[in-house]
Amino acid sequence: MPDQPTLRERAQGLWREIRSDAHPVIAPYPERGIAPSWKWDRPVDLMVGRALAAPRPGRHRLAARADAIVAASEALRGLDDDAFDARCADMRARLMRQGLSDPALVDECFALIREATGRELGMRHFAVQLIGGLIMVEGGLAEMATGEGKTITALLPAVTAAMARMPVHVFTVNDYLAERDAEKLRPVYQRFGLTLGVVMHGQETPDRRAAYRADVVYGTNKEITFDYLRDQTSLGAHRGAARRVMRELFGGGAREPLIMRGLFFAVVDEADSIFIDEARTPLILSAEMPANDDGLYLAALELVGQLEEGRHYRIREADRAVELTERGGRVVADRSAGLPQLRWRIRQAREQIASQAIAALRLYRRDRDYIVVDGKVQIVDESTGRVMADRSWEGGLHQLIEAKEQVELSGTRNTMGRITYQRFFRRYLRLSGMSGTVRETAPELWADYGLKVTVVPRNRPNRRRDRGHALHADAASKWAAVAQAVRRVRGEEAMRPVLVGTRSVGDSEAVAAALGAIGIDCRILNARQDAEEAAIVAAAGQVGAVTVATNMAGRGTDIELSPAADAAGGLHVILTAFHETPRIDRQLEGRAGRQGNPGSTQAITAIDDELYTLFAPRAARAVRASARSWPVEGRAADLLRRWAQAAAERRHAATRRQTELSEERLEKTMAFSGRI
């Protein structure tokens, strides 16, 4: 019988396993640590970000490299498949030895990827796409105009890093795009001998774990971040390598294998949406507790229904916040004195549930913030217009909305872990991204993520025409004007396809009703029709097509024009409300005029739209008072939009910063208490 290893030998063996790539299950996460911030760091970082965002000569250097890559790629076209595959295998071996530090080697790899894409997909990267890839492989953020082909641009850094033995995560904004892009590009990855995984909502843990074992993984920001949180929860207090060796040596119970392999290289599509728009609230991993319907939520709704705004509470609708007045607190205490639930006995808990009940009644609206499907309240993502299945509001708010809608109550949720996008993405060893709308957020992207923004020139001149902005007196006149605009485009302009963009499910159905009233059929794309998305998008570029859509038709949606629609003048886009950030408006406008195609846009809004009433109420009243006729067009309408959006952007930036500071303080507190 062989001698048993000594304790020292076992410890040495475990340490070697932990440090080895061959044992991914117990290896500690390869990730970047986050240094504590100093109070002057952010102002300095913002100034540096503004300076780095200015046009710089470096773009010309990248353009020269891109031209050289195109020339090298063209020289590969004469190779037969066997010779080309041999070159690819040799490149992988060289990258595994040398990594990404040699620009000449990266350029040579890009030339191979360009040729492989041509052989497998029938398309070869343009020079501007190569520039975008070079920016990202160096850990930067590329602004590429909408329609410039970001999907195949992501191939360049992803394949290059994966061949250098860096597991790659490619982030998209929804499951539809993750699955679509992965399947479209799979032949190219396979040509280089790389494996490809897709992480989607609803996958079981073993399937997710298997997906992360691939060289390249496609998934959404929420799915991948929650998998990271699940692993951190699984690790508990044993996150350090030394602690894990001690646990293996001296016991401590079996541990579920980790889902991910670490945070190596990230390619983030639609980076401003993920890094900025979705970064105002932390992601919270929670477990559902058994439902306990003791009448608390119905009692809370009934109690606050008797309160008066201004006298008993104040609403800050722009912040989605409710504040009880001193009088309101006393009234809630008096009227809840006879209620049996324990929470009414504790002042802080009593006022918190009352404030949440007011928010459920006054701030959260059906078909805007959520929809009800099969007796369940489902949250609608404000940025993407999509349902966030299995997500819920915290603090009893979700159950209060369920009680308001008279559906079965779900259980409350116990928080197991939380993280902000700022803290998650900064942990990647190399972070990169791209979007069509990041220039204006460059200072914040540098300060929060260390990402330098570089603007990539267009491949072809922009032929999209802007028909201006008409501001109407109310919603009814706005919907009527939208319907007439659609009729005009179809009747006077050879049945061009039209895309009408709305901000909510309810608004999309209001537009459809206005169109139906004048005999125009349309197809609706919103959170209710997400299963039909591919078919609706495929038909949206045909002659005579009228599509009414929420933000689901924004980022990542490529509406391909039929030859007849292109000849008729391309897609016409109508915005029916502006968003808090002009970047989302530009994304919707960018569905028209892609890759040098013809197209046009116009905006038809109402002065009682939420953007104006929440963020520029005084300016809106001034415009209304001074209007001699409706609609208001030209400089006055444009100034009101700019004023309101600037105010909203300032408010959201402050919210993001406050969220990050709160999470930093919470993390320090938990570390001090030994919970992390």
GROMACS .gro file of C-alpha atoms in nm, residues 258-575:
model
  318
  258LEU     CA    1  -1.833   2.709  -0.977
  259ILE     CA    2  -2.027   2.814  -1.285
  260MET     CA    3  -1.773   3.047  -1.445
  261ARG     CA    4  -1.397   3.028  -1.504
  262GLY     CA    5  -1.319   3.385  -1.413
  263LEU     CA    6  -1.323   3.730  -1.569
  264PHE     CA    7  -1.058   3.743  -1.842
  265PHE     CA    8  -1.163   3.935  -2.154
  266ALA     CA    9  -1.496   4.109  -2.216
  267VAL     CA   10  -1.634   4.249  -2.541
  268VAL     CA   11  -1.942   4.458  -2.461
  269ASP     CA   12  -2.181   4.546  -2.742
  270GLU     CA   13  -2.405   4.852  -2.691
  271ALA     CA   14  -2.165   4.953  -2.417
  272ASP     CA   15  -2.335   5.280  -2.322
  273SER     CA   16  -2.663   5.100  -2.257
  274ILE     CA   17  -2.497   4.854  -2.020
  275PHE     CA   18  -2.232   5.077  -1.862
  276ILE     CA   19  -2.447   5.390  -1.828
  277ASP     CA   20  -2.823   5.343  -1.875
  278GLU     CA   21  -2.853   5.018  -1.677
  279ALA     CA   22  -2.603   5.115  -1.407
  280ARG     CA   23  -2.836   5.321  -1.187
  281THR     CA   24  -2.938   5.031  -0.965
  282PRO     CA   25  -2.735   4.737  -0.831
  283LEU     CA   26  -2.807   4.383  -0.943
  284ILE     CA   27  -2.941   4.182  -0.650
  285LEU     CA   28  -2.930   3.803  -0.634
  286SER     CA   29  -3.208   3.676  -0.413
  287ALA     CA   30  -3.393   3.360  -0.317
  288GLU     CA   31  -3.772   3.351  -0.299
  289MET     CA   32  -3.921   3.286   0.041
  290PRO     CA   33  -4.255   3.109   0.087
  291ALA     CA   34  -4.549   3.337   0.015
  292ASN     CA   35  -4.712   3.467   0.331
  293ASP     CA   36  -5.035   3.645   0.243
  294ASP     CA   37  -5.143   3.767   0.585
  295GLY     CA   38  -5.330   4.063   0.440
  296LEU     CA   39  -5.041   4.307   0.490
  297TYR     CA   40  -5.025   4.432   0.131
  298LEU     CA   41  -5.399   4.477   0.078
  299ALA     CA   42  -5.420   4.657   0.412
  300ALA     CA   43  -5.134   4.887   0.310
  301LEU     CA   44  -5.298   4.973  -0.022
  302GLU     CA   45  -5.630   5.044   0.147
  303LEU     CA   46  -5.467   5.259   0.415
  304VAL     CA   47  -5.262   5.481   0.181
  305GLY     CA   48  -5.557   5.516  -0.055
  306GLN     CA   49  -5.705   5.753   0.204
  307LEU     CA   50  -5.397   5.979   0.211
  308GLU     CA   51  -5.362   6.305   0.018
  309GLU     CA   52  -5.060   6.406  -0.187
  310GLY     CA   53  -4.896   6.723  -0.060
  311ARG     CA   54  -5.061   6.694   0.279
  312HIS     CA   55  -4.956   6.342   0.379
  313TYR     CA   56  -4.679   6.260   0.132
  314ARG     CA   57  -4.466   6.404  -0.145
  315ILE     CA   58  -4.378   6.230  -0.471
  316ARG     CA   59  -4.052   6.275  -0.661
  317GLU     CA   60  -4.161   6.109  -0.982
  318ALA     CA   61  -3.830   6.162  -1.161
  319ASP     CA   62  -3.658   5.963  -0.884
  320ARG     CA   63  -3.943   5.714  -0.835
  321ALA     CA   64  -3.944   5.812  -0.468
  322VAL     CA   65  -4.214   5.877  -0.205
  323GLU     CA   66  -4.160   6.070   0.118
  324LEU     CA   67  -4.414   6.078   0.399
  325THR     CA   68  -4.467   6.414   0.565
  326GLU     CA   69  -4.465   6.442   0.943
  327ARG     CA   70  -4.845   6.460   0.936
  328GLY     CA   71  -4.858   6.161   0.703
  329GLY     CA   72  -4.644   5.956   0.939
  330ARG     CA   73  -4.882   6.032   1.227
  331VAL     CA   74  -5.188   5.941   1.018
  332VAL     CA   75  -5.034   5.610   0.912
  333ALA     CA   76  -4.950   5.532   1.275
  334ASP     CA   77  -5.303   5.614   1.394
  335ARG     CA   78  -5.487   5.425   1.120
  336SER     CA   79  -5.266   5.116   1.144
  337ALA     CA   80  -5.293   5.087   1.522
  338GLY     CA   81  -5.565   4.823   1.501
  339LEU     CA   82  -5.404   4.614   1.227
  340PRO     CA   83  -5.274   4.273   1.336
  341GLN     CA   84  -4.947   4.253   1.138
  342LEU     CA   85  -4.629   4.310   1.339
  343ARG     CA   86  -4.477   4.550   1.083
  344TRP     CA   87  -4.730   4.818   1.175
  345ARG     CA   88  -4.587   4.828   1.530
  346ILE     CA   89  -4.239   4.938   1.416
  347ARG     CA   90  -4.215   5.295   1.291
  348GLN     CA   91  -3.945   5.242   1.026
  349ALA     CA   92  -4.114   4.930   0.887
  350ARG     CA   93  -4.457   5.097   0.899
  351GLU     CA   94  -4.347   5.404   0.705
  352GLN     CA   95  -4.147   5.195   0.458
  353ILE     CA   96  -4.444   4.974   0.363
  354ALA     CA   97  -4.670   5.280   0.341
  355SER     CA   98  -4.427   5.458   0.108
  356GLN     CA   99  -4.397   5.147  -0.109
  357ALA     CA  100  -4.775   5.118  -0.126
  358ILE     CA  101  -4.805   5.478  -0.246
  359ALA     CA  102  -4.537   5.409  -0.508
  360ALA     CA  103  -4.724   5.100  -0.626
  361LEU     CA  104  -5.043   5.303  -0.669
  362ARG     CA  105  -4.903   5.629  -0.803
  363LEU     CA  106  -4.563   5.568  -0.965
  364TYR     CA  107  -4.573   5.224  -1.129
  365ARG     CA  108  -4.807   5.189  -1.425
  366ARG     CA  109  -4.935   4.884  -1.604
  367ASP     CA  110  -4.821   4.857  -1.969
  368ARG     CA  111  -4.540   5.101  -1.902
  369ASP     CA  112  -4.337   4.966  -1.611
  370TYR     CA  113  -4.484   4.616  -1.614
  371ILE     CA  114  -4.732   4.391  -1.788
  372VAL     CA  115  -4.956   4.119  -1.648
  373VAL     CA  116  -4.922   3.785  -1.828
  374ASP     CA  117  -5.091   3.463  -1.717
  375GLY     CA  118  -5.167   3.610  -1.377
  376LYS     CA  119  -4.809   3.726  -1.313
  377VAL     CA  120  -4.662   4.076  -1.291
  378GLN     CA  121  -4.361   4.095  -1.523
  379ILE     CA  122  -4.124   4.393  -1.520
  380VAL     CA  123  -4.056   4.570  -1.851
  381ASP     CA  124  -3.698   4.694  -1.894
  382GLU     CA  125  -3.707   5.070  -1.944
  383SER     CA  126  -3.404   5.074  -2.175
  384THR     CA  127  -3.483   4.777  -2.400
  385GLY     CA  128  -3.862   4.747  -2.381
  386ARG     CA  129  -3.830   4.376  -2.302
  387VAL     CA  130  -3.979   4.166  -2.024
  388MET     CA  131  -3.732   4.083  -1.748
  389ALA     CA  132  -3.862   3.738  -1.664
  390ASP     CA  133  -3.812   3.617  -1.307
  391ARG     CA  134  -3.701   3.962  -1.193
  392SER     CA  135  -3.886   4.139  -0.914
  393TRP     CA  136  -3.882   4.466  -0.725
  394GLU     CA  137  -3.757   4.454  -0.368
  395GLY     CA  138  -3.886   4.582  -0.038
  396GLY     CA  139  -4.238   4.444  -0.084
  397LEU     CA  140  -4.302   4.665  -0.388
  398HIS     CA  141  -4.354   4.368  -0.619
  399GLN     CA  142  -4.612   4.210  -0.387
  400LEU     CA  143  -4.792   4.545  -0.350
  401ILE     CA  144  -4.821   4.575  -0.729
  402GLU     CA  145  -4.948   4.216  -0.743
  403ALA     CA  146  -5.208   4.303  -0.480
  404LYS     CA  147  -5.305   4.615  -0.678
  405GLU     CA  148  -5.352   4.402  -0.992
  406GLN     CA  149  -5.540   4.135  -0.792
  407VAL     CA  150  -5.314   3.847  -0.897
  408GLU     CA  151  -5.163   3.573  -0.681
  409LEU     CA  152  -4.892   3.707  -0.451
  410SER     CA  153  -4.538   3.579  -0.491
  411GLY     CA  154  -4.306   3.526  -0.197
  412THR     CA  155  -4.075   3.799  -0.075
  413ARG     CA  156  -3.708   3.757  -0.161
  414ASN     CA  157  -3.404   3.722   0.062
  415THR     CA  158  -3.094   3.903  -0.068
  416MET     CA  159  -2.796   3.668  -0.120
  417GLY     CA  160  -2.560   3.897  -0.309
  418ARG     CA  161  -2.544   4.228  -0.490
  419ILE     CA  162  -2.312   4.420  -0.719
  420THR     CA  163  -2.316   4.722  -0.947
  421TYR     CA  164  -2.212   4.706  -1.310
  422GLN     CA  165  -1.933   4.952  -1.230
  423ARG     CA  166  -1.779   4.712  -0.979
  424PHE     CA  167  -1.844   4.400  -1.187
  425PHE     CA  168  -1.697   4.510  -1.518
  426ARG     CA  169  -1.392   4.669  -1.356
  427ARG     CA  170  -1.297   4.320  -1.239
  428TYR     CA  171  -1.225   4.198  -1.593
  429LEU     CA  172  -0.856   4.161  -1.668
  430ARG     CA  173  -0.921   4.326  -2.005
  431LEU     CA  174  -1.241   4.518  -2.080
  432SER     CA  175  -1.350   4.648  -2.420
  433GLY     CA  176  -1.668   4.754  -2.593
  434MET     CA  177  -1.843   4.930  -2.877
  435SER     CA  178  -2.158   5.128  -2.944
  436GLY     CA  179  -2.296   5.383  -3.183
  437THR     CA  180  -2.357   5.638  -2.907
  438VAL     CA  181  -2.077   5.670  -2.651
  439ARG     CA  182  -1.897   5.994  -2.732
  440GLU     CA  183  -2.096   6.213  -2.493
  441THR     CA  184  -2.043   5.970  -2.202
  442ALA     CA  185  -1.666   5.940  -2.253
  443PRO     CA  186  -1.567   6.116  -1.926
  444GLU     CA  187  -1.788   5.890  -1.714
  445LEU     CA  188  -1.674   5.577  -1.899
  446TRP     CA  189  -1.312   5.665  -1.827
  447ALA     CA  190  -1.379   5.754  -1.462
  448ASP     CA  191  -1.587   5.444  -1.383
  449TYR     CA  192  -1.442   5.178  -1.614
  450GLY     CA  193  -1.103   5.307  -1.731
  451LEU     CA  194  -1.220   5.292  -2.094
  452LYS     CA  195  -1.092   5.537  -2.353
  453VAL     CA  196  -1.343   5.620  -2.629
  454THR     CA  197  -1.219   5.636  -2.989
  455VAL     CA  198  -1.454   5.746  -3.267
  456VAL     CA  199  -1.444   5.528  -3.580
  457PRO     CA  200  -1.526   5.697  -3.913
  458ARG     CA  201  -1.822   5.579  -4.121
  459ASN     CA  202  -1.769   5.330  -4.401
  460ARG     CA  203  -2.011   5.516  -4.629
  461PRO     CA  204  -2.161   5.868  -4.616
  462ASN     CA  205  -2.482   5.905  -4.417
  463ARG     CA  206  -2.783   5.951  -4.650
  464ARG     CA  207  -3.046   5.974  -4.376
  465ARG     CA  208  -3.260   6.292  -4.381
  466ASP     CA  209  -3.406   6.451  -4.067
  467ARG     CA  210  -3.751   6.607  -4.111
  468GLY     CA  211  -3.749   6.788  -3.779
  469HIS     CA  212  -3.957   6.791  -3.462
  470ALA     CA  213  -4.322   6.886  -3.418
  471LEU     CA  214  -4.440   6.949  -3.060
  472HIS     CA  215  -4.816   6.907  -3.008
  473ALA     CA  216  -5.048   7.035  -2.736
  474ASP     CA  217  -5.156   6.696  -2.598
  475ALA     CA  218  -5.136   6.320  -2.650
  476ALA     CA  219  -5.457   6.297  -2.853
  477SER     CA  220  -5.337   6.543  -3.115
  478LYS     CA  221  -4.997   6.373  -3.117
  479TRP     CA  222  -5.143   6.030  -3.200
  480ALA     CA  223  -5.360   6.181  -3.473
  481ALA     CA  224  -5.055   6.355  -3.621
  482VAL     CA  225  -4.856   6.030  -3.614
  483ALA     CA  226  -5.131   5.849  -3.803
  484GLN     CA  227  -5.145   6.123  -4.067
  485ALA     CA  228  -4.765   6.118  -4.103
  486VAL     CA  229  -4.775   5.744  -4.170
  487ARG     CA  230  -5.053   5.790  -4.426
  488ARG     CA  231  -4.853   6.065  -4.597
  489VAL     CA  232  -4.536   5.854  -4.624
  490ARG     CA  233  -4.729   5.557  -4.760
  491GLY     CA  234  -4.946   5.760  -4.996
  492GLU     CA  235  -4.705   6.019  -5.133
  493GLU     CA  236  -4.375   5.830  -5.121
  494ALA     CA  237  -4.431   5.501  -5.302
  495MET     CA  238  -4.533   5.297  -4.997
  496ARG     CA  239  -4.206   5.332  -4.807
  497PRO     CA  240  -4.180   5.114  -4.493
  498VAL     CA  241  -4.242   5.302  -4.168
  499LEU     CA  242  -4.121   5.231  -3.814
  500VAL     CA  243  -4.304   5.416  -3.534
  501GLY     CA  244  -4.111   5.418  -3.206
  502THR     CA  245  -4.290   5.446  -2.871
  503ARG     CA  246  -4.177   5.442  -2.508
  504SER     CA  247  -4.424   5.193  -2.361
  505VAL     CA  248  -4.654   4.903  -2.437
  506GLY     CA  249  -4.956   5.128  -2.379
  507ASP     CA  250  -4.829   5.392  -2.621
  508SER     CA  251  -4.764   5.135  -2.893
  509GLU     CA  252  -5.122   5.016  -2.864
  510ALA     CA  253  -5.249   5.377  -2.872
  511VAL     CA  254  -5.062   5.433  -3.201
  512ALA     CA  255  -5.206   5.111  -3.343
  513ALA     CA  256  -5.556   5.229  -3.252
  514ALA     CA  257  -5.499   5.568  -3.421
  515LEU     CA  258  -5.373   5.395  -3.736
  516GLY     CA  259  -5.665   5.153  -3.735
  517ALA     CA  260  -5.907   5.445  -3.716
  518ILE     CA  261  -5.789   5.566  -4.059
  519GLY     CA  262  -5.769   5.218  -4.211
  520ILE     CA  263  -5.395   5.146  -4.184
  521ASP     CA  264  -5.289   4.803  -4.065
  522CYS     CA  265  -4.970   4.766  -3.865
  523ARG     CA  266  -4.769   4.511  -3.674
  524ILE     CA  267  -4.687   4.575  -3.308
  525LEU     CA  268  -4.358   4.479  -3.146
  526ASN     CA  269  -4.354   4.519  -2.769
  527ALA     CA  270  -4.309   4.309  -2.457
  528ARG     CA  271  -4.628   4.116  -2.535
  529GLN     CA  272  -4.503   4.003  -2.878
  530ASP     CA  273  -4.141   3.917  -2.795
  531ALA     CA  274  -4.183   3.560  -2.923
  532GLU     CA  275  -4.265   3.698  -3.270
  533GLU     CA  276  -3.973   3.942  -3.277
  534ALA     CA  277  -3.769   3.779  -3.554
  535ALA     CA  278  -4.068   3.753  -3.791
  536ILE     CA  279  -4.183   4.111  -3.724
  537VAL     CA  280  -3.833   4.256  -3.777
  538ALA     CA  281  -3.787   4.052  -4.096
  539ALA     CA  282  -4.105   4.202  -4.244
  540ALA     CA  283  -4.042   4.561  -4.129
  541GLY     CA  284  -3.826   4.651  -4.429
  542GLN     CA  285  -4.077   4.551  -4.696
  543VAL     CA  286  -4.267   4.798  -4.914
  544GLY     CA  287  -4.578   4.927  -4.737
  545ALA     CA  288  -4.488   4.775  -4.398
  546VAL     CA  289  -4.591   4.973  -4.090
  547THR     CA  290  -4.434   4.857  -3.764
  548VAL     CA  291  -4.510   5.010  -3.424
  549ALA     CA  292  -4.247   4.921  -3.167
  550THR     CA  293  -4.110   5.005  -2.825
  551ASN     CA  294  -3.735   5.017  -2.762
  552MET     CA  295  -3.724   4.650  -2.865
  553ALA     CA  296  -3.670   4.782  -3.219
  554GLY     CA  297  -3.378   4.998  -3.111
  555ARG     CA  298  -3.036   4.865  -3.023
  556GLY     CA  299  -2.911   4.571  -3.226
  557THR     CA  300  -3.212   4.555  -3.456
  558ASP     CA  301  -3.114   4.538  -3.823
  559ILE     CA  302  -3.413   4.606  -4.048
  560GLU     CA  303  -3.310   4.486  -4.392
  561LEU     CA  304  -3.472   4.672  -4.681
  562SER     CA  305  -3.615   4.492  -4.981
  563PRO     CA  306  -3.486   4.622  -5.318
  564ALA     CA  307  -3.823   4.791  -5.381
  565ALA     CA  308  -3.820   4.959  -5.038
  566ASP     CA  309  -3.465   5.081  -5.096
  567ALA     CA  310  -3.562   5.224  -5.434
  568ALA     CA  311  -3.866   5.395  -5.279
  569GLY     CA  312  -3.647   5.591  -5.036
  570GLY     CA  313  -3.576   5.348  -4.754
  571LEU     CA  314  -3.714   5.323  -4.402
  572HIS     CA  315  -3.891   5.620  -4.241
  573VAL     CA  316  -3.867   5.637  -3.860
  574ILE     CA  317  -4.110   5.837  -3.644
  575LEU     CA  318  -4.023   5.907  -3.280
   0.00000   0.00000   0.00000
